Amino acid sequence: MSKILVIGEISDGKLNSGTAKVVAAAAQIKGDITVALFGADVSAAAADAAKLDGVTKVLKIESAANANPLAAVYAPQIVELAAGYSHVLFPGTAFGKDTAPRVAARLGVQQVSDIMVAHSPTSFDRPTYAGNAIVTVEAPAAPAIVATVRLASFTAVGSSANAAIESASSSAALPSHTRFVKLEAQKSERPDLQAAARVVSGGRALGSSDAFKIIYSLADKMGAAVGASRAAVDSGYVPNDMQVGQTGKIIAPELYVAAGISGAIQHLAGIKDARTIVAINKDAEAPIFEVADFGLVADLFTAVPELEGKL
Ligand SMILES: Cc1cc2nc3c(=O)[nH]c(=O)nc-3n(C[C@H](O)[C@H](O)[C@H](O)COP(=O)(O)OP(=O)(O)OC[C@H]3O[C@@H](n4cnc5c(N)ncnc54)[C@H](O)[C@@H]3O)c2cc1C
């Protein structure tokens, strides 16, 4: 039977919602599921992880060195912990994408990236060509399979379990070449882009950061997160953590509204799993209309305020 180690992610002391989706992927592989949490004090996150359906054990690896999620510091400890496990799974977030390759390299295995489906303990679907094709890969079982999970492809497991919580320590030698200096993060009252049920995004057509206010205003009316195309980010209208797409965030909201976005494949790669896509574009031939469930051929500077007024 598979023994699966899920590396949980902690944000602001709480268990990141992506962890419940990684557990869903682990449940599809089938096996015994342990969640490992690294930090200085992970009690609150451990209590949440212990409730996740399918989890049999939560391991707390607490130390001052683990206070901040440094991939270089976590990786040797994860490798030590991974002995005896058949799989080590990470969320496909910046944290997972940063840490998993170091673990895979230390174990001497090739990482499986962006698991969308687990057909068996060793066979997985993953996207390729910016999400335009899905490839089924077979990974060698030994010494362990190291993988990231595409969060947009899994529904979070429920939280009615009551798994054991244990403390573990590590004797792995930690590097001193990488140290935490400071964290600069965007603070926003709006929902998190990757977790939001509704997202409104703006593109190059907005023309300035000032004009982007109409996107924020519509999003606030809808209780939505705000996203953007790369063109809008590169033009400096919005910060780059708002970019949706192949080289931005992969999201799966219930509702995605794209205003003044042409629908380049690299943008569409980020919204493939959105339930309902609404496009507002003044060009009836824009490729975004090929994937939109509802399309409005209109000038966004008229349509967006009008839509907000009607809501
Ligand atoms: C390796 C690589 C990775 C990339 N990764 C990403 C990524 O992660 N995310 C991403 O978004 N892009 C990515 N891109 C860039 C991508 O190819 C496009 O260039 C980008 O998505 C275009 O952004 P846009 O749709 O805002 O701009 P444009 O393509 O310029 O489209 C603007 C649209 O606005 C419409 N418009 C103009 N004025 C109005 C108006 N007043 N009202 C309504 N509509 C109007 C136009 O008809 C047009 O369709 C990547 C490219 C490469 C090469």
Coordinates of C-alpha atoms in Angstrom, one line a residue, residues 9-298:
E9 CA 1.5 24.8 3.5
I10 CA 1.0 27.4 6.2
S11 CA 0.0 31.0 5.5
D12 CA -0.3 33.5 8.4
G13 CA -0.2 30.7 10.9
K14 CA -3.2 28.9 9.3
L15 CA -3.3 25.8 7.1
N16 CA -3.4 27.0 3.5
S17 CA -6.6 25.8 1.8
G18 CA -4.5 24.1 -0.9
T19 CA -3.5 21.4 1.5
A20 CA -7.0 19.9 1.5
K21 CA -6.7 19.6 -2.3
V22 CA -3.4 17.9 -2.1
V23 CA -5.0 15.4 0.4
A24 CA -7.7 14.9 -2.3
A25 CA -5.0 14.0 -4.8
A26 CA -3.4 11.6 -2.2
A27 CA -6.8 10.0 -1.7
Q28 CA -7.0 9.3 -5.4
I29 CA -3.6 7.6 -5.3
K30 CA -5.0 5.6 -2.4
G31 CA -2.9 4.8 0.7
D32 CA -2.0 5.9 4.1
I33 CA -1.9 9.8 4.3
T34 CA 0.4 11.8 6.6
V35 CA 0.5 15.6 6.5
A36 CA 3.8 17.2 7.6
L37 CA 3.9 20.8 8.8
F38 CA 7.0 22.8 9.2
G39 CA 7.2 26.0 11.3
A40 CA 8.1 27.5 14.7
D41 CA 4.7 26.8 16.1
V42 CA 2.3 24.9 13.9
S43 CA -0.3 23.9 16.5
A44 CA -3.2 25.8 14.9
A45 CA -2.5 24.5 11.4
A46 CA -1.9 20.9 12.8
A47 CA -5.4 21.0 14.4
D48 CA -6.9 21.9 11.1
A49 CA -4.9 19.3 9.1
A50 CA -6.0 16.6 11.6
K51 CA -9.6 17.2 10.6
L52 CA -9.0 16.6 6.9
D53 CA -10.9 13.5 5.7
G54 CA -8.5 10.7 4.8
V55 CA -5.5 11.9 6.9
T56 CA -4.3 9.3 9.4
K57 CA -1.5 11.3 11.0
V58 CA -0.2 14.9 11.2
L59 CA 3.5 15.4 11.9
K60 CA 4.7 18.7 13.4
I61 CA 8.3 19.6 12.7
E62 CA 8.8 22.6 14.8
S63 CA 12.0 24.6 15.3
A64 CA 13.2 28.2 15.2
A65 CA 15.0 27.4 11.8
N66 CA 11.6 26.4 10.3
A67 CA 9.9 29.7 11.3
N68 CA 9.9 30.9 7.7
P69 CA 9.3 28.7 4.6
L70 CA 12.7 28.5 3.1
A71 CA 13.0 25.7 0.5
A72 CA 16.7 25.3 1.1
V73 CA 16.1 24.7 4.8
Y74 CA 13.0 22.6 4.5
A75 CA 14.3 20.3 1.7
P76 CA 16.9 18.3 3.7
Q77 CA 14.4 17.8 6.5
I78 CA 11.8 16.6 4.1
V79 CA 14.2 14.2 2.5
E80 CA 15.0 12.7 5.9
L81 CA 11.3 12.5 6.8
A82 CA 10.5 10.9 3.4
A83 CA 12.3 7.6 4.3
G84 CA 9.7 4.9 4.2
Y85 CA 7.2 6.9 2.2
S86 CA 6.2 6.0 -1.4
H87 CA 5.1 9.5 -2.3
V88 CA 5.9 13.1 -1.3
L89 CA 3.3 15.5 -2.5
F90 CA 3.4 19.3 -2.6
P91 CA 0.8 21.9 -3.5
G92 CA 1.4 23.5 -6.9
T93 CA 1.9 26.9 -5.3
A94 CA 5.0 29.1 -5.2
F95 CA 5.9 27.2 -1.9
G96 CA 5.5 23.8 -3.5
K97 CA 7.2 24.7 -6.8
D98 CA 10.1 26.1 -4.8
T99 CA 10.6 23.2 -2.5
A100 CA 9.6 20.0 -4.4
P101 CA 12.5 20.2 -7.0
R102 CA 15.1 20.4 -4.2
V103 CA 13.6 17.3 -2.6
A104 CA 13.4 15.5 -5.9
A105 CA 17.0 16.4 -6.7
R106 CA 18.3 15.2 -3.3
L107 CA 16.4 11.9 -3.7
G108 CA 17.7 11.6 -7.3
V109 CA 14.3 11.3 -8.9
Q110 CA 12.5 13.3 -11.5
Q111 CA 9.7 15.4 -10.2
V112 CA 6.1 14.9 -11.5
S113 CA 4.7 18.4 -11.9
D114 CA 1.1 19.5 -11.8
I115 CA -0.8 16.2 -11.2
M116 CA -4.3 16.6 -12.5
V117 CA -5.4 12.9 -12.1
A118 CA -3.9 9.9 -10.5
H119 CA -4.7 6.7 -12.4
S120 CA -2.7 4.5 -10.2
P121 CA 0.2 5.0 -7.6
T122 CA 2.6 5.6 -10.5
S123 CA 0.5 6.9 -13.4
F124 CA -0.6 10.5 -13.6
D125 CA -2.2 13.0 -16.0
R126 CA -0.5 16.4 -16.2
P127 CA -0.8 19.4 -18.5
T128 CA 1.7 20.2 -21.2
Y129 CA 2.0 22.9 -23.9
A130 CA 0.5 25.6 -21.7
G131 CA -2.4 23.3 -20.8
N132 CA -3.3 22.7 -24.4
A133 CA -2.6 19.0 -24.1
I134 CA -2.8 16.5 -21.3
V135 CA 0.0 13.9 -21.1
T136 CA -0.3 10.6 -19.1
V137 CA 3.1 9.9 -17.4
E138 CA 4.4 6.8 -15.7
A139 CA 6.8 7.5 -12.8
P140 CA 9.3 5.0 -11.3
A141 CA 8.0 4.0 -7.9
A142 CA 11.5 3.8 -6.3
P143 CA 12.9 5.4 -4.3
A144 CA 9.8 7.7 -4.0
I145 CA 7.5 9.7 -6.2
V146 CA 7.9 13.5 -5.7
A147 CA 5.1 15.5 -7.2
T148 CA 3.3 18.8 -7.2
V149 CA -0.5 18.8 -7.4
R150 CA -2.4 21.1 -9.7
L151 CA -4.8 22.6 -7.1
A152 CA -7.4 23.7 -9.7
S153 CA -8.0 20.0 -10.6
F154 CA -9.0 18.8 -7.2
T155 CA -11.9 19.6 -4.8
A156 CA -10.9 20.0 -1.2
V157 CA -11.6 17.0 1.1
G158 CA -14.1 17.6 3.9
S159 CA -13.0 18.2 7.5
S160 CA -14.7 15.7 9.8
A161 CA -11.7 13.5 10.6
N162 CA -9.7 13.3 13.8
A163 CA -6.2 12.2 13.0
A164 CA -3.4 11.8 15.5
I165 CA -1.0 14.7 15.8
E166 CA 2.7 13.9 16.6
S167 CA 5.9 15.8 16.9
A168 CA 8.9 14.9 14.9
S169 CA 12.4 16.3 14.9
S170 CA 15.1 16.4 12.2
S171 CA 18.8 15.8 12.5
A172 CA 19.4 16.9 8.9
A173 CA 22.3 19.3 8.4
L174 CA 20.7 22.7 7.5
P175 CA 22.4 25.0 5.0
S176 CA 23.6 28.5 6.2
H177 CA 23.9 30.0 2.7
T178 CA 20.2 30.9 2.6
R179 CA 18.5 32.9 5.4
F180 CA 15.3 34.7 5.8
V181 CA 15.6 38.5 5.5
K182 CA 12.0 39.8 5.2
L183 CA 8.7 39.2 3.6
E184 CA 7.0 41.8 1.5
A185 CA 3.5 40.8 0.6
Q186 CA 0.6 42.6 -0.9
K187 CA -2.2 43.1 1.7
S188 CA -5.7 43.0 0.4
E189 CA -9.1 43.0 1.8
R190 CA -10.3 41.2 -1.3
P191 CA -10.6 37.4 -1.6
D192 CA -7.5 35.5 -2.4
L193 CA -7.2 35.1 -6.2
Q194 CA -6.4 31.4 -6.1
A195 CA -9.2 30.6 -3.6
A196 CA -12.0 33.0 -4.8
A197 CA -15.3 31.7 -6.2
R198 CA -15.5 34.8 -8.4
V199 CA -12.8 36.6 -10.2
V200 CA -12.9 39.8 -12.4
S201 CA -9.8 40.3 -14.6
G202 CA -8.7 43.3 -16.7
G203 CA -6.4 43.3 -19.6
R204 CA -4.3 45.7 -21.7
A205 CA -7.4 47.5 -22.8
L206 CA -7.7 49.3 -19.4
G207 CA -4.8 51.4 -20.5
S208 CA -3.7 52.6 -17.0
S209 CA -3.7 51.7 -13.3
D210 CA -6.2 54.5 -12.7
A211 CA -8.7 53.0 -15.2
F212 CA -8.3 49.6 -13.4
K213 CA -10.5 51.2 -10.7
I214 CA -13.6 50.2 -12.6
I215 CA -12.5 46.5 -12.4
Y216 CA -11.9 46.8 -8.6
S217 CA -15.3 48.5 -8.2
L218 CA -17.1 45.7 -10.1
A219 CA -15.2 43.0 -8.3
D220 CA -16.1 44.6 -4.9
K221 CA -19.8 44.7 -5.8
M222 CA -19.5 40.9 -6.7
G223 CA -17.4 40.0 -3.7
A224 CA -14.8 38.9 -6.3
A225 CA -11.0 38.7 -6.4
V226 CA -9.2 40.8 -9.1
G227 CA -6.9 39.3 -11.7
A228 CA -5.1 40.6 -14.8
S229 CA -3.5 39.5 -18.0
R230 CA 0.2 39.6 -18.4
A231 CA 0.0 42.6 -20.7
A232 CA -1.8 44.6 -17.9
V233 CA 0.9 43.5 -15.4
D234 CA 3.8 44.2 -17.8
S235 CA 2.3 47.6 -18.5
G236 CA 2.5 48.3 -14.7
Y237 CA -1.3 48.7 -14.3
V238 CA -1.4 46.1 -11.5
P239 CA 1.2 44.1 -9.4
N240 CA 2.5 40.9 -10.8
D241 CA 0.9 38.7 -8.1
M242 CA -2.4 39.4 -9.9
Q243 CA -1.4 37.8 -13.2
V244 CA -3.6 34.9 -14.3
G245 CA -2.2 32.4 -16.8
Q246 CA 0.6 30.0 -17.7
T247 CA 3.3 32.1 -16.0
G248 CA 0.8 33.6 -13.4
K249 CA -1.8 31.9 -11.3
I250 CA -3.8 28.9 -12.4
I251 CA -7.3 29.5 -11.0
A252 CA -10.6 27.6 -11.0
P253 CA -13.4 30.0 -9.9
E254 CA -17.1 29.4 -10.3
L255 CA -17.3 32.6 -12.3
Y256 CA -14.5 34.4 -14.3
V257 CA -15.1 37.8 -15.9
A258 CA -12.5 38.9 -18.5
A259 CA -12.7 42.5 -19.5
G260 CA -10.5 43.8 -22.3
I261 CA -8.5 40.5 -22.5
S262 CA -8.0 39.0 -26.0
G263 CA -7.7 35.4 -24.8
A264 CA -4.1 34.4 -25.7
I265 CA -3.4 30.7 -25.0
Q266 CA -1.1 31.6 -22.2
H267 CA -3.9 33.5 -20.5
L268 CA -6.4 30.7 -21.1
A269 CA -4.0 28.2 -19.6
G270 CA -4.8 29.8 -16.2
I271 CA -8.6 29.7 -16.5
K272 CA -9.2 26.3 -18.1
D273 CA -11.0 25.0 -15.0
A274 CA -13.2 28.1 -14.4
R275 CA -16.9 27.0 -14.3
T276 CA -18.4 29.9 -16.2
I277 CA -16.5 32.4 -18.3
V278 CA -17.9 35.8 -19.2
A279 CA -16.0 38.0 -21.7
I280 CA -16.3 41.6 -22.5
N281 CA -14.4 42.7 -25.5
K282 CA -15.1 45.2 -28.3
D283 CA -13.7 42.9 -30.9
A284 CA -16.2 40.2 -31.9
E285 CA -13.3 38.2 -33.3
A286 CA -11.3 38.1 -30.1
P287 CA -10.3 34.5 -29.3
I288 CA -11.6 34.8 -25.7
F289 CA -15.1 34.4 -27.2
E290 CA -14.2 30.9 -28.3
V291 CA -14.0 29.8 -24.7
A292 CA -16.5 32.2 -23.1
D293 CA -19.9 30.9 -21.9
F294 CA -21.3 34.4 -22.2
G295 CA -19.8 37.1 -24.4
L296 CA -20.5 40.7 -24.6
V297 CA -19.2 42.7 -27.6
A298 CA -18.9 46.1 -26.1

